Amino acid sequence: LVNIMEKRNEARHTYLTIAPIDDDEENPAEWGKNFPLQYEGYRKTVDQVRTRFGGSEAIARTPSQVDPRSVVAQSKLEEDPRLKDLWAGYAFSRDFREERGHAHMLIDQIYTERQQAVQQPGTCIHCHASTYVPMKKLGEGDLQKGFEIINKMPYQEARTHVQHPVTCIDCHEPKTLSLRVTRPAFMEGIRAFKATLGEPNYDVNAKASRQEMRSYVCAQCHVEYYFKGPEKRLTYPWAKGIKADQILAYYDELGHKDWERKLSGAPVLKAQHPEFELWSQGVHARSGVACADCHMPYTRSGAMKISDHHIQSPLLNINRACLTCHKSTEKDMQERVAIIQNNHFEMRNLAMDAVLALIKDIERVKESASPERLMKARDYQRKAQFLLDFAEAENSSGFHAPQEAARIMLKAVDYSRQGQNSLHDH
Amino acid sequence: LVNIMEKRNEARHTYLTIAPIDDDEENPAEWGKNFPLQYEGYRKTVDQVRTRFGGSEAIARTPSQVDPRSVVAQSKLEEDPRLKDLWAGYAFSRDFREERGHAHMLIDQIYTERQQAVQQPGTCIHCHASTYVPMKKLGEGDLQKGFEIINKMPYQEARTHVQHPVTCIDCHEPKTLSLRVTRPAFMEGIRAFKATLGEPNYDVNAKASRQEMRSYVCAQCHVEYYFKGPEKRLTYPWAKGIKADQILAYYDELGHKDWERKLSGAPVLKAQHPEFELWSQGVHARSGVACADCHMPYTRSGAMKISDHHIQSPLLNINRACLTCHKSTEKDMQERVAIIQNNHFEMRNLAMDAVLALIKDIERVKESASPERLMKARDYQRKAQFLLDFAEAENSSGFHAPQEAARIMLKAVDYSRQGQNSLHDH
Amino acid sequence: MNKHRLSYVLLFIVLGSSTGAFLGLGIFTFHYAKGSSYFTNDPQACVNCHIMQDNFDSWQMSSHRLTSTCNGCHTPSDFIGKYKTKAIHGIRHSWGFTTGYFEEPLRIKQDSLDVVEANCRQCHGAIFHATDPLASPSSSRTCTSCHRDVGHMR
Ligand SMILES: [Ca+2]
Ligand SMILES: [Ca+2]
């Protein structure tokens, strides 16, 4: 299949540009003069439509001085207040919403209440804006250097250097329009990961195939990350592998914690959007099916076939996103996904209850239990909570790799309940 | 359209039978005179080849008076002694082996040590021999009546009425060779299940499509069952649905138990080979892929194509069993299955440890804990153990429906660890 | 929508007032799309419409590129049926091509699939001889339920 996908893709042509674009052109409207169809799709990412577990709902709000947005996505904390409890003591317990289209990424980051809870570092901007040109400028032509500089800025300063949400130049080389990776953190992360597979010194822009690039450009951002050391360096924790338990082992070895949970006092971790990592464990990835195949399916426009730059939930576009490969009906595909996601949701709920039960138990005996026992229980909490969070934060509700997501949650349940038991005498 | 239909019908010819077969012909050799290729395949089910988790290994043994077999399959109790512990007090803890090909079904049932552990009922024979003709004879032409009679016999008597392992007449109508169901217990079970889907009075032989039949003939035996009431009537517990938790709910409502676990004293259940039930929850079943598609793939013989009657692990025949539908390589399919089965095995091991930990805890506090608390913990054990057993007894090691099997095991872990907690004061 | 197509749609609206517009348009487009070649067995006849390009490409990668042309599968093998089907499909495709009123990805219609299925059987009579007598016409299963890539490699 990979071969066929590649052949299909290669069969396509190079482009006639009306207005030449240079490597400092951030403005998508300029690119749009040459590629009006892609630009038109790109702009549609402002749309908000909800699916059962994905998409997003447009919730009206009254703009205020601190937050001028008149529409936001629904709050996940309100949908499931247990999350607030889980993240007590961390900025996420203040504000956490369903994610929406790319057009909103910059304002959503600027105005999330998480900014008010704590002073965020410039590192944040890496995935919420077009940073290629700003980083190059800050580094005086050296992308890597610009990256180091922006990481260390306070967020409020960093944000003055960027103009746009992710845009053409973040994914495309302007001459040939071919895909390229522009994020140093991903270059480093994928290098560390490939080394675990016996391929050292991996240079993604030189070595990746076109079909791989159709996922890697997304994996620049849709991945788990942490801020390393006092420089708050953006780092992808992949040096032991990209499966959830391998990432956990990495953090454990490093002794890294994101925060200390209020009350239970455990040194815990927060997982964020590991779409790339989970997808990698599924049968689609194995079969060479890329993010862009489902989230940017080919669409016809007159005589041309273009990639749909309206990146969105494939469930809003099943016909093109799925039926090209699956000779089935829309209804059937919808049901297939529903079965997977509903099963996932059932497990996620059981796992969340289990983690919270452990937290409650730790809180209760915090004063009375021996330090060794408490430490052990807190370690169980750390492990369980991270694994649950990994499955929960992943945005496909299990679809990208159903069995793997279930495996992770089963371990979360096991750790939680064992943690509870460890607090008792036997 | 009419034209094509007509052509299709014209193209259908009935078989040229050399020796006409009647509805009392049990002997496969007689059928084989007409269908030598299918007969040849059928006889190959004596072969034993092992895969990582399936097939079977030929283990030599010294024949004895009580058990004249010189070759058996490997013992699963030896491979994983925890199983012995799990089933303490039940015949399965005496002898439980990997299953092998159909040719062995009758002798393996006759000589299993489970026969020595307890007096087994005639009901057992239903799935281990060609029973269609014997039942008809016993019922004087009435299959249903014969079924009731044989259920009530002691096993040793029942076995004198049968001659062969499953054979042609158990799956085929002899005139047209079309498939048919010959097992009353399945007719009743599927009727009860279809009723839950809003289709009452389902008559399988009248209503099932040919493609459905290609699974139903197998589902006559590859299913979970229990012996109902003092008549030991063979029953498939599907009146609330065929998912593991629905079956458990059915047993709970009925108050049925298979045995009382030694020491822990819980009223527990044993799940057996729910291949049909698990397969039903998977994406292959949803896509209309039948048991026979993988386990009896078409095979070329000269200019003709026939169904391979050498029923076996598809991993021993990936080329035909998988690659016609999946344009991939043998190695890739092997790996896909390995990933699924290894994940499954990891979860199964965690779940088994969890159930056994609960059992140990119950045993320890059996004398000291209050009756209410004990009862509650035993109920947790019953639930957890059944769900684990369901996933473990299913013979594809999760392949038939990976996410569903994981969901069941996650619940087993959750019940076990909650059971442990329920034994402590809070 | 490209310029050519737009003008045909405009033409259609004009013709729409008179009866026979459908057929008229069909025939018109048919000509435009080198319709005469439609009656040959040359796969190029199909690729005159760019929309058939994918299927042409995937056919060229399939096991049948040397054994069967498009028509070998997609039109009945008897003379009358062949030209009847071609006429119906010719009009259906022209209509779709001209107006753009069709869903993508293209999906074979049941009647077309029946034609294809009959052709598999026509060529492969011997191979399924043994297994086919059990076939019931109502069976939803087709040859391509299993041979998913015959004709068009995916
Ligand atoms: Ca969303
Ligand atoms: Ca076996």
PDB file of N, CA, C and O in Angstrom, chain B residues 95-121:
ATOM      1  N   ASP B  95      -6.513 -31.093  33.911  1.00  0.00           N
ATOM      2  CA  ASP B  95      -5.977 -31.287  32.569  1.00  0.00           C
ATOM      3  C   ASP B  95      -6.592 -30.239  31.658  1.00  0.00           C
ATOM      4  O   ASP B  95      -7.810 -30.102  31.568  1.00  0.00           O
ATOM      5  N   PHE B  96      -5.758 -29.478  30.993  1.00  0.00           N
ATOM      6  CA  PHE B  96      -6.247 -28.503  30.018  1.00  0.00           C
ATOM      7  C   PHE B  96      -5.147 -28.311  29.000  1.00  0.00           C
ATOM      8  O   PHE B  96      -4.043 -27.900  29.340  1.00  0.00           O
ATOM      9  N   ARG B  97      -5.449 -28.663  27.785  1.00  0.00           N
ATOM     10  CA  ARG B  97      -4.419 -28.622  26.743  1.00  0.00           C
ATOM     11  C   ARG B  97      -4.772 -27.655  25.629  1.00  0.00           C
ATOM     12  O   ARG B  97      -5.914 -27.235  25.487  1.00  0.00           O
ATOM     13  N   GLU B  98      -3.776 -27.305  24.857  1.00  0.00           N
ATOM     14  CA  GLU B  98      -4.001 -26.542  23.637  1.00  0.00           C
ATOM     15  C   GLU B  98      -4.890 -27.410  22.753  1.00  0.00           C
ATOM     16  O   GLU B  98      -4.721 -28.619  22.699  1.00  0.00           O
ATOM     17  N   GLU B  99      -5.874 -26.782  22.080  1.00  0.00           N
ATOM     18  CA  GLU B  99      -6.700 -27.591  21.193  1.00  0.00           C
ATOM     19  C   GLU B  99      -5.962 -27.876  19.897  1.00  0.00           C
ATOM     20  O   GLU B  99      -5.082 -27.125  19.494  1.00  0.00           O
ATOM     21  N   ARG B 100      -6.305 -28.986  19.288  1.00  0.00           N
ATOM     22  CA  ARG B 100      -5.673 -29.314  17.999  1.00  0.00           C
ATOM     23  C   ARG B 100      -6.741 -29.562  16.944  1.00  0.00           C
ATOM     24  O   ARG B 100      -7.885 -29.154  17.120  1.00  0.00           O
ATOM     25  N   GLY B 101      -6.369 -30.184  15.824  1.00  0.00           N
ATOM     26  CA  GLY B 101      -7.282 -30.296  14.686  1.00  0.00           C
ATOM     27  C   GLY B 101      -8.524 -31.153  14.947  1.00  0.00           C
ATOM     28  O   GLY B 101      -8.575 -31.942  15.887  1.00  0.00           O
ATOM     29  N   HIS B 102      -9.528 -30.973  14.081  1.00  0.00           N
ATOM     30  CA  HIS B 102     -10.809 -31.661  14.244  1.00  0.00           C
ATOM     31  C   HIS B 102     -10.702 -33.179  14.316  1.00  0.00           C
ATOM     32  O   HIS B 102     -11.517 -33.821  14.978  1.00  0.00           O
ATOM     33  N   ALA B 103      -9.729 -33.750  13.638  1.00  0.00           N
ATOM     34  CA  ALA B 103      -9.614 -35.210  13.624  1.00  0.00           C
ATOM     35  C   ALA B 103      -9.478 -35.790  15.032  1.00  0.00           C
ATOM     36  O   ALA B 103      -9.838 -36.940  15.281  1.00  0.00           O
ATOM     37  N   HIS B 104      -8.973 -34.951  15.955  1.00  0.00           N
ATOM     38  CA  HIS B 104      -8.715 -35.457  17.310  1.00  0.00           C
ATOM     39  C   HIS B 104      -9.854 -35.221  18.282  1.00  0.00           C
ATOM     40  O   HIS B 104      -9.772 -35.606  19.447  1.00  0.00           O
ATOM     41  N   MET B 105     -10.899 -34.543  17.865  1.00  0.00           N
ATOM     42  CA  MET B 105     -11.860 -34.052  18.858  1.00  0.00           C
ATOM     43  C   MET B 105     -12.504 -35.133  19.713  1.00  0.00           C
ATOM     44  O   MET B 105     -12.729 -34.934  20.896  1.00  0.00           O
ATOM     45  N   LEU B 106     -12.772 -36.247  19.111  1.00  0.00           N
ATOM     46  CA  LEU B 106     -13.462 -37.283  19.883  1.00  0.00           C
ATOM     47  C   LEU B 106     -12.519 -37.957  20.893  1.00  0.00           C
ATOM     48  O   LEU B 106     -12.822 -38.026  22.083  1.00  0.00           O
ATOM     49  N   ILE B 107     -11.358 -38.413  20.424  1.00  0.00           N
ATOM     50  CA  ILE B 107     -10.450 -39.057  21.375  1.00  0.00           C
ATOM     51  C   ILE B 107      -9.950 -38.088  22.444  1.00  0.00           C
ATOM     52  O   ILE B 107      -9.763 -38.474  23.596  1.00  0.00           O
ATOM     53  N   ASP B 108      -9.749 -36.831  22.076  1.00  0.00           N
ATOM     54  CA  ASP B 108      -9.281 -35.886  23.097  1.00  0.00           C
ATOM     55  C   ASP B 108     -10.344 -35.705  24.182  1.00  0.00           C
ATOM     56  O   ASP B 108     -10.013 -35.528  25.364  1.00  0.00           O
ATOM     57  N   GLN B 109     -11.579 -35.764  23.803  1.00  0.00           N
ATOM     58  CA  GLN B 109     -12.617 -35.627  24.826  1.00  0.00           C
ATOM     59  C   GLN B 109     -12.733 -36.893  25.669  1.00  0.00           C
ATOM     60  O   GLN B 109     -12.880 -36.840  26.886  1.00  0.00           O
ATOM     61  N   ILE B 110     -12.638 -38.014  25.000  1.00  0.00           N
ATOM     62  CA  ILE B 110     -12.774 -39.276  25.736  1.00  0.00           C
ATOM     63  C   ILE B 110     -11.673 -39.431  26.777  1.00  0.00           C
ATOM     64  O   ILE B 110     -11.911 -39.857  27.890  1.00  0.00           O
ATOM     65  N   TYR B 111     -10.448 -39.051  26.399  1.00  0.00           N
ATOM     66  CA  TYR B 111      -9.318 -39.353  27.276  1.00  0.00           C
ATOM     67  C   TYR B 111      -8.788 -38.204  28.111  1.00  0.00           C
ATOM     68  O   TYR B 111      -7.816 -38.352  28.835  1.00  0.00           O
ATOM     69  N   THR B 112      -9.401 -37.044  28.006  1.00  0.00           N
ATOM     70  CA  THR B 112      -8.925 -35.974  28.882  1.00  0.00           C
ATOM     71  C   THR B 112      -9.093 -36.415  30.332  1.00  0.00           C
ATOM     72  O   THR B 112     -10.061 -37.096  30.679  1.00  0.00           O
ATOM     73  N   GLU B 113      -8.157 -36.000  31.185  1.00  0.00           N
ATOM     74  CA  GLU B 113      -8.286 -36.379  32.602  1.00  0.00           C
ATOM     75  C   GLU B 113      -9.492 -35.723  33.254  1.00  0.00           C
ATOM     76  O   GLU B 113      -9.884 -36.104  34.353  1.00  0.00           O
ATOM     77  N   ARG B 114     -10.067 -34.734  32.570  1.00  0.00           N
ATOM     78  CA  ARG B 114     -11.276 -34.116  33.130  1.00  0.00           C
ATOM     79  C   ARG B 114     -12.394 -35.137  33.257  1.00  0.00           C
ATOM     80  O   ARG B 114     -13.303 -34.975  34.069  1.00  0.00           O
ATOM     81  N   GLN B 115     -12.331 -36.186  32.444  1.00  0.00           N
ATOM     82  CA  GLN B 115     -13.329 -37.257  32.534  1.00  0.00           C
ATOM     83  C   GLN B 115     -13.156 -38.029  33.838  1.00  0.00           C
ATOM     84  O   GLN B 115     -14.125 -38.562  34.375  1.00  0.00           O
ATOM     85  N   GLN B 116     -11.910 -38.097  34.296  1.00  0.00           N
ATOM     86  CA  GLN B 116     -11.675 -38.867  35.521  1.00  0.00           C
ATOM     87  C   GLN B 116     -11.999 -38.045  36.756  1.00  0.00           C
ATOM     88  O   GLN B 116     -12.354 -38.585  37.797  1.00  0.00           O
ATOM     89  N   ALA B 117     -11.876 -36.750  36.622  1.00  0.00           N
ATOM     90  CA  ALA B 117     -12.114 -35.879  37.771  1.00  0.00           C
ATOM     91  C   ALA B 117     -13.578 -35.933  38.189  1.00  0.00           C
ATOM     92  O   ALA B 117     -13.908 -35.818  39.366  1.00  0.00           O
ATOM     93  N   VAL B 118     -14.448 -36.105  37.224  1.00  0.00           N
ATOM     94  CA  VAL B 118     -15.872 -36.054  37.536  1.00  0.00           C
ATOM     95  C   VAL B 118     -16.641 -36.800  36.452  1.00  0.00           C
ATOM     96  O   VAL B 118     -16.181 -36.967  35.339  1.00  0.00           O
ATOM     97  N   GLN B 119     -17.814 -37.286  36.795  1.00  0.00           N
ATOM     98  CA  GLN B 119     -18.681 -37.991  35.850  1.00  0.00           C
ATOM     99  C   GLN B 119     -19.290 -36.962  34.905  1.00  0.00           C
ATOM    100  O   GLN B 119     -20.093 -36.124  35.314  1.00  0.00           O
ATOM    101  N   GLN B 120     -18.888 -36.967  33.650  1.00  0.00           N
ATOM    102  CA  GLN B 120     -19.392 -35.966  32.714  1.00  0.00           C
ATOM    103  C   GLN B 120     -20.705 -36.428  32.073  1.00  0.00           C
ATOM    104  O   GLN B 120     -20.926 -37.619  31.909  1.00  0.00           O
ATOM    105  N   PRO B 121     -21.547 -35.473  31.667  1.00  0.00           N
ATOM    106  CA  PRO B 121     -22.831 -35.839  31.065  1.00  0.00           C
ATOM    107  C   PRO B 121     -22.715 -36.083  29.549  1.00  0.00           C
ATOM    108  O   PRO B 121     -21.756 -35.637  28.920  1.00  0.00           O
TER     109      PRO B 121
END
